[in-house]
Tab-separated table of C-alpha atoms in Angstrom:
chain	number	residue	atom	x	y	z
A	171	UNK	CA	78.602	20.336	79.066
A	172	UNK	CA	77.806	18.115	82.044
A	173	UNK	CA	75.110	20.025	83.892
A	174	UNK	CA	73.292	16.876	84.685
A	175	UNK	CA	76.287	15.122	86.238
A	176	UNK	CA	76.175	14.064	89.847
A	177	UNK	CA	78.659	16.639	91.223
A	178	UNK	CA	78.791	20.373	90.490
A	179	UNK	CA	81.432	22.842	91.666
A	180	UNK	CA	80.596	26.488	92.393
A	181	UNK	CA	83.569	28.840	92.303
A	182	UNK	CA	82.398	31.966	94.132
A	183	UNK	CA	85.031	34.672	94.355
A	184	UNK	CA	87.865	32.121	94.204
A	185	UNK	CA	86.367	29.801	96.823
A	186	UNK	CA	85.022	26.429	95.694
A	187	UNK	CA	81.827	24.757	96.911
A	188	UNK	CA	80.891	21.260	95.730
A	189	UNK	CA	77.276	20.079	95.706
A	190	UNK	CA	75.336	17.341	94.041
A	191	UNK	CA	72.928	18.290	91.296
A	192	UNK	CA	70.003	16.961	93.303
A	193	UNK	CA	70.936	19.138	96.300
A	194	UNK	CA	71.274	22.228	94.112
A	195	UNK	CA	67.770	21.653	92.768
A	196	UNK	CA	66.372	21.625	96.318
A	197	UNK	CA	68.269	24.719	97.510
A	198	UNK	CA	66.037	27.789	98.051
A	199	UNK	CA	68.296	29.810	95.729
A	200	UNK	CA	66.531	30.519	92.474
A	201	UNK	CA	69.745	31.204	90.544
A	202	UNK	CA	71.155	27.728	91.254
A	203	UNK	CA	67.923	25.929	90.445
A	204	UNK	CA	67.630	27.863	87.177
A	205	UNK	CA	71.246	26.993	86.454
A	206	UNK	CA	70.464	23.276	86.283
A	207	UNK	CA	67.520	23.838	83.963
A	208	UNK	CA	69.708	25.400	81.269
A	209	UNK	CA	69.963	23.434	78.030
A	210	UNK	CA	72.767	25.411	76.350
A	211	UNK	CA	75.997	27.060	77.354
A	212	UNK	CA	74.706	30.499	76.322
A	213	UNK	CA	71.887	30.162	78.854
A	214	UNK	CA	74.425	29.147	81.481
A	215	UNK	CA	76.528	32.257	80.886
A	216	UNK	CA	73.469	34.413	81.484
A	217	UNK	CA	73.348	33.090	85.071
A	218	UNK	CA	77.073	32.717	85.856
A	219	UNK	CA	80.202	34.558	84.799
A	220	UNK	CA	82.035	31.567	83.320
A	221	UNK	CA	81.746	27.806	82.927
A	222	UNK	CA	84.396	25.064	82.687
A	223	UNK	CA	83.027	22.169	80.660
A	224	UNK	CA	85.748	19.703	81.652
A	225	UNK	CA	85.451	20.063	85.436
A	226	UNK	CA	81.779	21.054	85.419
A	227	UNK	CA	82.694	24.183	87.398
A	228	UNK	CA	80.588	27.353	87.504
A	229	UNK	CA	82.339	30.669	88.158
A	230	UNK	CA	80.632	33.550	89.974
A	231	UNK	CA	82.400	36.863	90.522
A	232	UNK	CA	80.634	37.464	93.839
A	233	UNK	CA	81.503	37.839	97.536
A	234	UNK	CA	82.631	34.424	98.785
A	235	UNK	CA	82.092	35.097	102.497
A	236	UNK	CA	78.558	36.352	101.859
A	237	UNK	CA	77.821	33.157	99.919
A	238	UNK	CA	79.159	31.116	102.845
A	239	UNK	CA	76.676	32.814	105.176
A	240	UNK	CA	73.900	32.198	102.662
A	241	UNK	CA	74.769	28.496	102.559
A	242	UNK	CA	74.709	28.423	106.376
A	243	UNK	CA	71.166	29.735	106.110
A	244	UNK	CA	70.337	26.917	103.711
A	245	UNK	CA	71.673	24.374	106.201
A	246	UNK	CA	70.413	25.812	109.490
A	247	UNK	CA	67.530	28.072	108.469
A	248	UNK	CA	68.914	31.287	110.036
A	249	UNK	CA	70.300	34.106	107.904
A	250	UNK	CA	72.278	36.947	109.483
A	251	UNK	CA	74.565	39.646	108.172
A	252	UNK	CA	78.256	39.042	107.618
A	253	UNK	CA	80.249	40.886	110.322
A	254	UNK	CA	82.123	43.974	109.075
A	255	UNK	CA	80.183	43.952	105.784
A	256	UNK	CA	77.829	46.664	104.637
A	257	UNK	CA	74.197	45.663	105.066
A	258	UNK	CA	73.304	46.956	101.606
A	259	UNK	CA	76.141	44.993	99.989
A	260	UNK	CA	75.026	41.793	101.685
A	261	UNK	CA	71.429	42.477	100.674
A	262	UNK	CA	72.650	42.880	97.092
A	263	UNK	CA	74.267	39.434	97.334
A	264	UNK	CA	71.009	38.016	98.674
A	265	UNK	CA	69.058	39.408	95.730
A	266	UNK	CA	71.638	38.015	93.318
A	267	UNK	CA	71.218	34.475	94.636
A	268	UNK	CA	67.426	34.779	94.874
A	269	UNK	CA	66.694	35.593	98.517
A	270	UNK	CA	64.553	38.386	99.953
A	271	UNK	CA	64.782	40.555	103.056
A	272	UNK	CA	62.091	38.413	104.696
A	273	UNK	CA	64.621	35.561	104.856
A	274	UNK	CA	66.731	37.557	107.333
A	275	UNK	CA	66.406	37.257	111.074
A	276	UNK	CA	64.162	39.921	112.650
A	277	UNK	CA	67.051	41.850	114.192
A	278	UNK	CA	68.880	41.949	110.861
A	279	UNK	CA	65.707	43.050	109.092
A	280	UNK	CA	65.544	46.081	111.386
A	281	UNK	CA	69.204	46.851	110.677
A	282	UNK	CA	68.544	46.642	106.948
A	283	UNK	CA	65.489	48.902	107.207
A	284	UNK	CA	67.470	51.501	109.157
A	285	UNK	CA	70.369	51.313	106.716
A	286	UNK	CA	68.120	51.669	103.683
A	287	UNK	CA	66.318	54.549	105.388
A	288	UNK	CA	69.629	56.329	105.985
A	289	UNK	CA	70.692	55.788	102.399
A	290	UNK	CA	67.458	56.651	100.586
A	291	UNK	CA	65.359	59.015	102.737
A	292	UNK	CA	65.885	62.752	102.102
A	293	UNK	CA	64.003	65.755	103.314
A	294	UNK	CA	63.388	66.484	99.663
A	295	UNK	CA	62.917	62.941	98.278
A	296	UNK	CA	63.784	62.430	94.628
A	297	UNK	CA	60.744	61.579	92.568
A	298	UNK	CA	61.070	58.167	90.962
A	299	UNK	CA	60.628	58.199	87.233
A	300	UNK	CA	57.702	55.932	86.285
A	301	UNK	CA	58.027	53.458	83.483
A	302	UNK	CA	57.659	55.012	80.105
A	303	UNK	CA	57.983	58.534	81.495
A	304	UNK	CA	61.220	59.130	79.602
A	305	UNK	CA	59.294	58.424	76.388
A	306	UNK	CA	56.026	60.191	77.104
A	307	UNK	CA	57.394	63.243	78.921
A	308	UNK	CA	58.779	66.032	76.770
A	309	UNK	CA	62.278	67.394	77.532
A	310	UNK	CA	61.070	70.929	78.160
A	311	UNK	CA	58.587	69.686	80.784
A	312	UNK	CA	61.337	67.792	82.604
A	313	UNK	CA	63.608	70.838	82.397
A	314	UNK	CA	60.893	73.065	83.852
A	315	UNK	CA	60.250	70.576	86.650
A	316	UNK	CA	63.932	70.574	87.596
A	317	UNK	CA	63.996	74.370	87.419
A	318	UNK	CA	61.200	74.699	89.978
A	319	UNK	CA	62.017	71.675	92.164
A	320	UNK	CA	65.841	71.727	92.287
A	321	UNK	CA	67.229	75.220	92.973
A	322	UNK	CA	70.828	74.210	92.118
A	323	UNK	CA	70.082	72.333	88.892
A	324	UNK	CA	70.616	75.263	86.508
A	325	UNK	CA	71.278	78.970	86.337
A	326	UNK	CA	67.591	79.680	85.702
A	327	UNK	CA	66.669	77.597	88.773
A	328	UNK	CA	69.053	79.622	90.927
A	329	UNK	CA	67.600	82.902	89.662
A	330	UNK	CA	64.076	81.638	90.297
A	331	UNK	CA	65.051	80.521	93.804
A	332	UNK	CA	66.607	83.928	94.515
A	333	UNK	CA	63.416	85.714	93.460
A	334	UNK	CA	61.329	83.349	95.585
A	335	UNK	CA	63.562	83.987	98.611
A	336	UNK	CA	63.249	87.741	98.056
A	337	UNK	CA	59.451	87.503	98.117
A	338	UNK	CA	59.607	85.384	101.284
A	339	UNK	CA	61.769	87.977	103.038
A	340	UNK	CA	59.510	90.835	101.901
A	341	UNK	CA	56.415	88.962	103.084
A	342	UNK	CA	57.970	88.291	106.511
A	343	UNK	CA	59.096	91.925	106.899
A	344	UNK	CA	55.612	93.206	106.076
A	345	UNK	CA	54.018	90.728	108.478
A	346	UNK	CA	56.302	91.839	111.317
A	347	UNK	CA	55.900	95.537	110.498
A	348	UNK	CA	52.099	95.267	110.477
A	349	UNK	CA	52.151	94.444	114.210
A	350	UNK	CA	53.828	97.761	115.111
A	351	UNK	CA	51.465	100.101	117.030
A	352	UNK	CA	52.267	103.143	114.859
A	353	UNK	CA	52.151	101.334	111.515
A	354	UNK	CA	50.059	103.363	109.050
A	355	UNK	CA	50.991	102.101	105.560
A	356	UNK	CA	48.031	99.732	105.377
A	357	UNK	CA	47.237	100.281	101.715
A	358	UNK	CA	50.844	99.706	100.619
A	359	UNK	CA	50.940	96.616	102.824
A	360	UNK	CA	47.881	95.143	101.108
A	361	UNK	CA	49.401	95.714	97.669
A	362	UNK	CA	52.732	94.125	98.625
A	363	UNK	CA	51.005	91.161	100.264
A	364	UNK	CA	48.851	90.625	97.186
A	365	UNK	CA	51.928	90.637	94.925
A	366	UNK	CA	53.809	88.189	97.176
A	367	UNK	CA	50.860	85.824	97.490
A	368	UNK	CA	50.307	86.019	93.736
A	369	UNK	CA	53.916	84.964	93.139
A	370	UNK	CA	53.681	82.107	95.628
A	371	UNK	CA	50.376	80.926	94.168
A	372	UNK	CA	51.678	80.952	90.601
A	373	UNK	CA	54.829	79.109	91.659
A	374	UNK	CA	52.852	76.442	93.513
A	375	UNK	CA	50.433	75.924	90.606
A	376	UNK	CA	53.253	75.596	88.066
A	377	UNK	CA	55.128	73.123	90.272
A	378	UNK	CA	51.943	71.093	90.593
A	379	UNK	CA	51.300	71.083	86.831
A	380	UNK	CA	54.842	69.992	85.881
A	381	UNK	CA	55.153	67.347	88.630
A	382	UNK	CA	55.231	63.705	87.524
A	383	UNK	CA	53.046	62.317	90.312
A	384	UNK	CA	50.323	64.739	91.398
A	385	UNK	CA	49.296	62.700	94.451
A	386	UNK	CA	52.901	62.431	95.645
A	387	UNK	CA	53.270	66.190	95.136
A	388	UNK	CA	50.298	66.863	97.425
A	389	UNK	CA	51.675	64.559	100.126
A	390	UNK	CA	55.138	66.124	100.367
A	391	UNK	CA	55.608	68.101	103.635
A	392	UNK	CA	56.888	71.352	102.146
A	393	UNK	CA	54.060	71.458	99.630
A	394	UNK	CA	51.540	71.055	102.447
A	395	UNK	CA	53.228	73.952	104.256
A	396	UNK	CA	53.006	76.045	101.074
A	397	UNK	CA	49.300	75.314	100.867
A	398	UNK	CA	48.758	76.184	104.539
A	399	UNK	CA	50.528	79.500	103.973
A	400	UNK	CA	48.633	80.419	100.787
A	401	UNK	CA	45.073	79.510	101.754
A	402	UNK	CA	44.793	81.819	104.829
A	403	UNK	CA	45.269	84.890	102.628
A	404	UNK	CA	42.392	83.989	100.310
A	405	UNK	CA	40.211	82.938	103.259
A	406	UNK	CA	40.912	86.227	105.052
A	407	UNK	CA	40.147	88.216	101.879
A	408	UNK	CA	36.860	86.338	101.477
A	409	UNK	CA	35.908	86.846	105.135
A	410	UNK	CA	36.822	90.537	104.976
A	411	UNK	CA	34.669	91.047	101.902
A	412	UNK	CA	31.758	89.265	103.570
A	413	UNK	CA	31.942	90.725	107.109
A	414	UNK	CA	33.768	94.010	106.485
A	415	UNK	CA	37.100	95.168	107.871
A	416	UNK	CA	35.476	96.811	110.898
A	417	UNK	CA	33.002	94.035	111.517
A	418	UNK	CA	31.345	93.736	114.906
A	419	UNK	CA	31.727	89.982	114.742
A	420	UNK	CA	34.461	89.333	117.280
A	421	UNK	CA	34.954	85.757	116.157
A	422	UNK	CA	35.553	86.857	112.592
A	423	UNK	CA	38.119	89.408	113.780
A	424	UNK	CA	40.024	86.806	115.797
A	425	UNK	CA	39.905	84.372	112.884
A	426	UNK	CA	41.345	86.982	110.534
A	427	UNK	CA	44.225	87.694	112.893
A	428	UNK	CA	44.977	83.984	113.231
A	429	UNK	CA	44.923	83.516	109.466
A	430	UNK	CA	47.272	86.445	108.925
A	431	UNK	CA	49.775	85.098	111.429
A	432	UNK	CA	49.736	81.708	109.662
A	433	UNK	CA	51.717	83.336	106.866
A	434	UNK	CA	54.756	82.913	109.095
A	435	UNK	CA	54.922	79.385	107.613
A	436	UNK	CA	56.592	80.982	104.600
A	437	UNK	CA	59.813	80.981	106.640
A	438	UNK	CA	59.923	77.194	106.305
A	439	UNK	CA	59.903	77.693	102.526
A	440	UNK	CA	63.506	78.875	102.886
A	441	UNK	CA	64.422	75.247	103.608
A	442	UNK	CA	64.357	74.665	99.843
A	443	UNK	CA	67.326	76.966	99.426
A	444	UNK	CA	69.412	76.670	102.633
A	445	UNK	CA	71.498	73.596	103.347
A	446	UNK	CA	71.327	74.163	107.106
A	447	UNK	CA	67.525	74.011	107.238
A	448	UNK	CA	67.525	70.945	104.995
A	449	UNK	CA	70.005	69.268	107.345
A	450	UNK	CA	67.851	70.112	110.350
A	451	UNK	CA	64.727	68.668	108.749
A	452	UNK	CA	66.472	65.487	107.594
A	453	UNK	CA	68.074	65.010	111.024
A	454	UNK	CA	64.735	65.323	112.800
A	455	UNK	CA	63.228	62.854	110.366
A	456	UNK	CA	65.949	60.269	110.920
A	457	UNK	CA	66.294	60.773	114.679
A	458	UNK	CA	62.641	60.515	115.623
A	459	UNK	CA	63.434	57.509	117.831
A	460	UNK	CA	66.048	59.494	119.753
A	461	UNK	CA	63.655	62.437	120.042
A	462	UNK	CA	60.935	60.180	121.434
A	463	UNK	CA	63.459	58.703	123.872
A	464	UNK	CA	64.404	62.220	124.988
A	465	UNK	CA	60.755	63.107	125.598
A	466	UNK	CA	60.283	59.892	127.575
A	467	UNK	CA	63.276	60.776	129.776
A	468	UNK	CA	61.848	64.236	130.442
A	469	UNK	CA	58.343	62.951	131.176
A	470	UNK	CA	59.590	60.322	133.630
A	471	UNK	CA	61.777	62.856	135.445
A	472	UNK	CA	58.913	65.373	135.541
A	473	UNK	CA	56.578	62.804	137.088
A	474	UNK	CA	59.084	61.901	139.806
A	475	UNK	CA	60.439	65.328	140.718
A	476	UNK	CA	57.096	67.140	140.516
A	477	UNK	CA	55.480	64.671	142.916
A	478	UNK	CA	58.402	64.941	145.362
A	479	UNK	CA	58.520	68.743	145.081
A	480	UNK	CA	54.798	69.057	145.776
A	481	UNK	CA	55.152	66.802	148.819
A	482	UNK	CA	58.185	68.559	150.317
A	483	UNK	CA	57.068	72.119	149.622
A	484	UNK	CA	53.330	71.915	150.239
A	485	UNK	CA	52.102	68.450	151.064
A	486	UNK	CA	53.790	68.194	154.484
A	487	UNK	CA	52.307	71.510	155.703
A	488	UNK	CA	49.100	72.457	153.918
A	489	UNK	CA	48.642	75.691	155.892
A	490	UNK	CA	52.095	77.310	155.781
A	491	UNK	CA	53.509	75.441	152.797
A	492	UNK	CA	54.705	77.002	149.547
A	493	UNK	CA	51.503	77.624	147.607
A	494	UNK	CA	53.387	77.762	144.303
A	495	UNK	CA	53.646	73.979	144.633
A	496	UNK	CA	50.001	73.455	145.572
A	497	UNK	CA	49.546	70.754	142.905
A	498	UNK	CA	51.694	68.348	140.925
A	499	UNK	CA	50.836	70.005	137.547
A	500	UNK	CA	52.025	73.339	138.991
A	501	UNK	CA	55.243	71.680	140.150
A	502	UNK	CA	55.763	70.258	136.652
A	503	UNK	CA	56.409	73.793	135.370
A	504	UNK	CA	59.181	74.237	137.952
A	505	UNK	CA	60.663	70.843	137.018
A	506	UNK	CA	60.818	71.567	133.290
A	507	UNK	CA	62.465	74.990	133.665
A	508	UNK	CA	64.915	73.514	136.176
A	509	UNK	CA	65.854	70.482	134.057
A	510	UNK	CA	66.449	72.684	131.016
A	511	UNK	CA	68.469	75.129	133.218
A	512	UNK	CA	66.245	78.046	132.183
A	513	UNK	CA	65.363	79.103	135.730
A	514	UNK	CA	62.863	81.931	135.366
A	515	UNK	CA	62.751	82.373	139.136
A	516	UNK	CA	58.975	82.761	139.194
A	517	UNK	CA	58.775	79.816	141.616
A	518	UNK	CA	61.485	78.192	143.697
A	519	UNK	CA	61.676	75.863	146.735
A	520	UNK	CA	61.788	77.332	150.227
A	521	UNK	CA	62.635	74.335	152.396
A	522	UNK	CA	66.065	72.752	152.703
A	523	UNK	CA	64.767	69.431	151.423
A	524	UNK	CA	63.145	71.184	148.460
A	525	UNK	CA	66.405	72.948	147.578
A	526	UNK	CA	68.318	69.659	147.712
A	527	UNK	CA	65.672	68.162	145.459
A	528	UNK	CA	66.033	71.146	143.124
A	529	UNK	CA	69.783	70.548	142.860
A	530	UNK	CA	69.217	66.904	142.019
A	531	UNK	CA	66.586	67.933	139.477
A	532	UNK	CA	69.019	70.295	137.695
A	533	UNK	CA	71.882	67.762	137.654
A	534	UNK	CA	69.654	64.933	136.435
A	535	UNK	CA	68.222	67.205	133.742
A	536	UNK	CA	71.694	67.950	132.391
A	537	UNK	CA	72.560	64.240	132.340
A	538	UNK	CA	69.281	63.040	130.816
A	539	UNK	CA	69.231	65.703	128.115
A	540	UNK	CA	72.844	64.963	127.181
A	541	UNK	CA	72.401	61.202	126.716
A	542	UNK	CA	70.648	61.198	123.286
A	543	UNK	CA	72.528	64.263	122.023
A	544	UNK	CA	75.478	62.170	120.799
A	545	UNK	CA	73.272	60.115	118.474
A	546	UNK	CA	71.507	63.215	117.174
A	547	UNK	CA	74.842	64.985	116.628
A	548	UNK	CA	76.320	62.136	114.580
A	549	UNK	CA	73.162	61.922	112.503
A	550	UNK	CA	73.274	65.681	111.930
A	551	UNK	CA	76.881	65.485	110.697
A	552	UNK	CA	76.035	62.577	108.401
A	553	UNK	CA	72.992	64.371	106.971
A	554	UNK	CA	75.026	67.537	106.443
A	555	UNK	CA	77.733	65.714	104.483
A	556	UNK	CA	75.162	63.843	102.377
A	557	UNK	CA	73.281	67.007	101.441
A	558	UNK	CA	76.545	68.857	100.857
A	559	UNK	CA	77.739	66.168	98.428
A	560	UNK	CA	74.369	66.262	96.692
A	561	UNK	CA	74.609	70.027	96.367
A	562	UNK	CA	78.160	69.717	95.024
A	563	UNK	CA	77.018	67.262	92.337
A	564	UNK	CA	74.278	69.660	91.270
A	565	UNK	CA	76.831	72.475	91.288
A	566	UNK	CA	79.140	70.545	88.949
A	567	UNK	CA	76.269	69.903	86.551
A	568	UNK	CA	75.403	73.613	86.739
A	569	UNK	CA	79.012	74.575	85.914
A	570	UNK	CA	79.004	72.261	82.901
A	571	UNK	CA	75.729	73.725	81.680
A	572	UNK	CA	77.063	77.261	82.121
A	573	UNK	CA	80.246	76.454	80.153
A	574	UNK	CA	78.274	74.800	77.371
């Protein structure tokens, strides 16, 4: 073995690179510097795939073009992605040779962050298993966690999800029926609500007890929604017992009505069981930049068209002008319903110039609203396919469990 010889050859994916041993020691690639510190051939084979003693050649079964770009970084100090290569694959090559994401140029770092976000972020993120959890955690606890957290993981999980959905539907029906003027079944309504809330409370407590990371469980969005939907019932029961159902305290009565209506958040709980709602939530999470851009477009157009509409309809003739456009904030309402093509007709321009402006407002609204839709649509399709494949994998595991 001639590791200490003056010339070393690196065979990376069939492409040879020759460097002196001194240069390899100074390269900011930890794998190559560790390679020269090896004292035996067994240590060498832990860092490379093969070694030729006669030619002092090290073989690496890695991407040759990616290594070429990494060596360009060593020479010139700028590291960028290989064109037409997956960002995650190139990042994997970087980690293999001993580089980090901070070595990338800023624009490539943003691309890598977006790519990793698309690949790893889910509306229902998988909980990472902490070290030693597979030893300390009992199998039945893990099975119960999957039963409550993953509705498609087993037959029992599907039955539990079906029961939970049934209680959600019953709770929503009772909430809607209670607002009818001739609704009289108040006592039956209280009993049904108590049963539904009891089920939801027990389910939430069990999911909290069997979760691996309690703090992460509290921070998850759907769990926060569950808590916001459960607490109003107990608060309203406590306030009713303290102030009475027919209390003269108007504030308490308004608070009770607000707390009862907050139970509508249970509808979002259906997102655990419906792929469409999961896709919607994941799309909104990934496309927040496009959504912000859409809001910026609307706000800029509202500022321009509302100011012009107020001037043309009211500002030029304060006495006989259209008083619906007496102020710019009032004109903003007309702009937003015109740009979204809703057109309530509660206010409309009277002058010729105002009608021309209204036509431009409608056309520009259609164009501005359509610009970010393409990005959101493609993200929606991608999220749908990802969640569908995930559901299919869980379905295959469920079929195997059912057969066994």
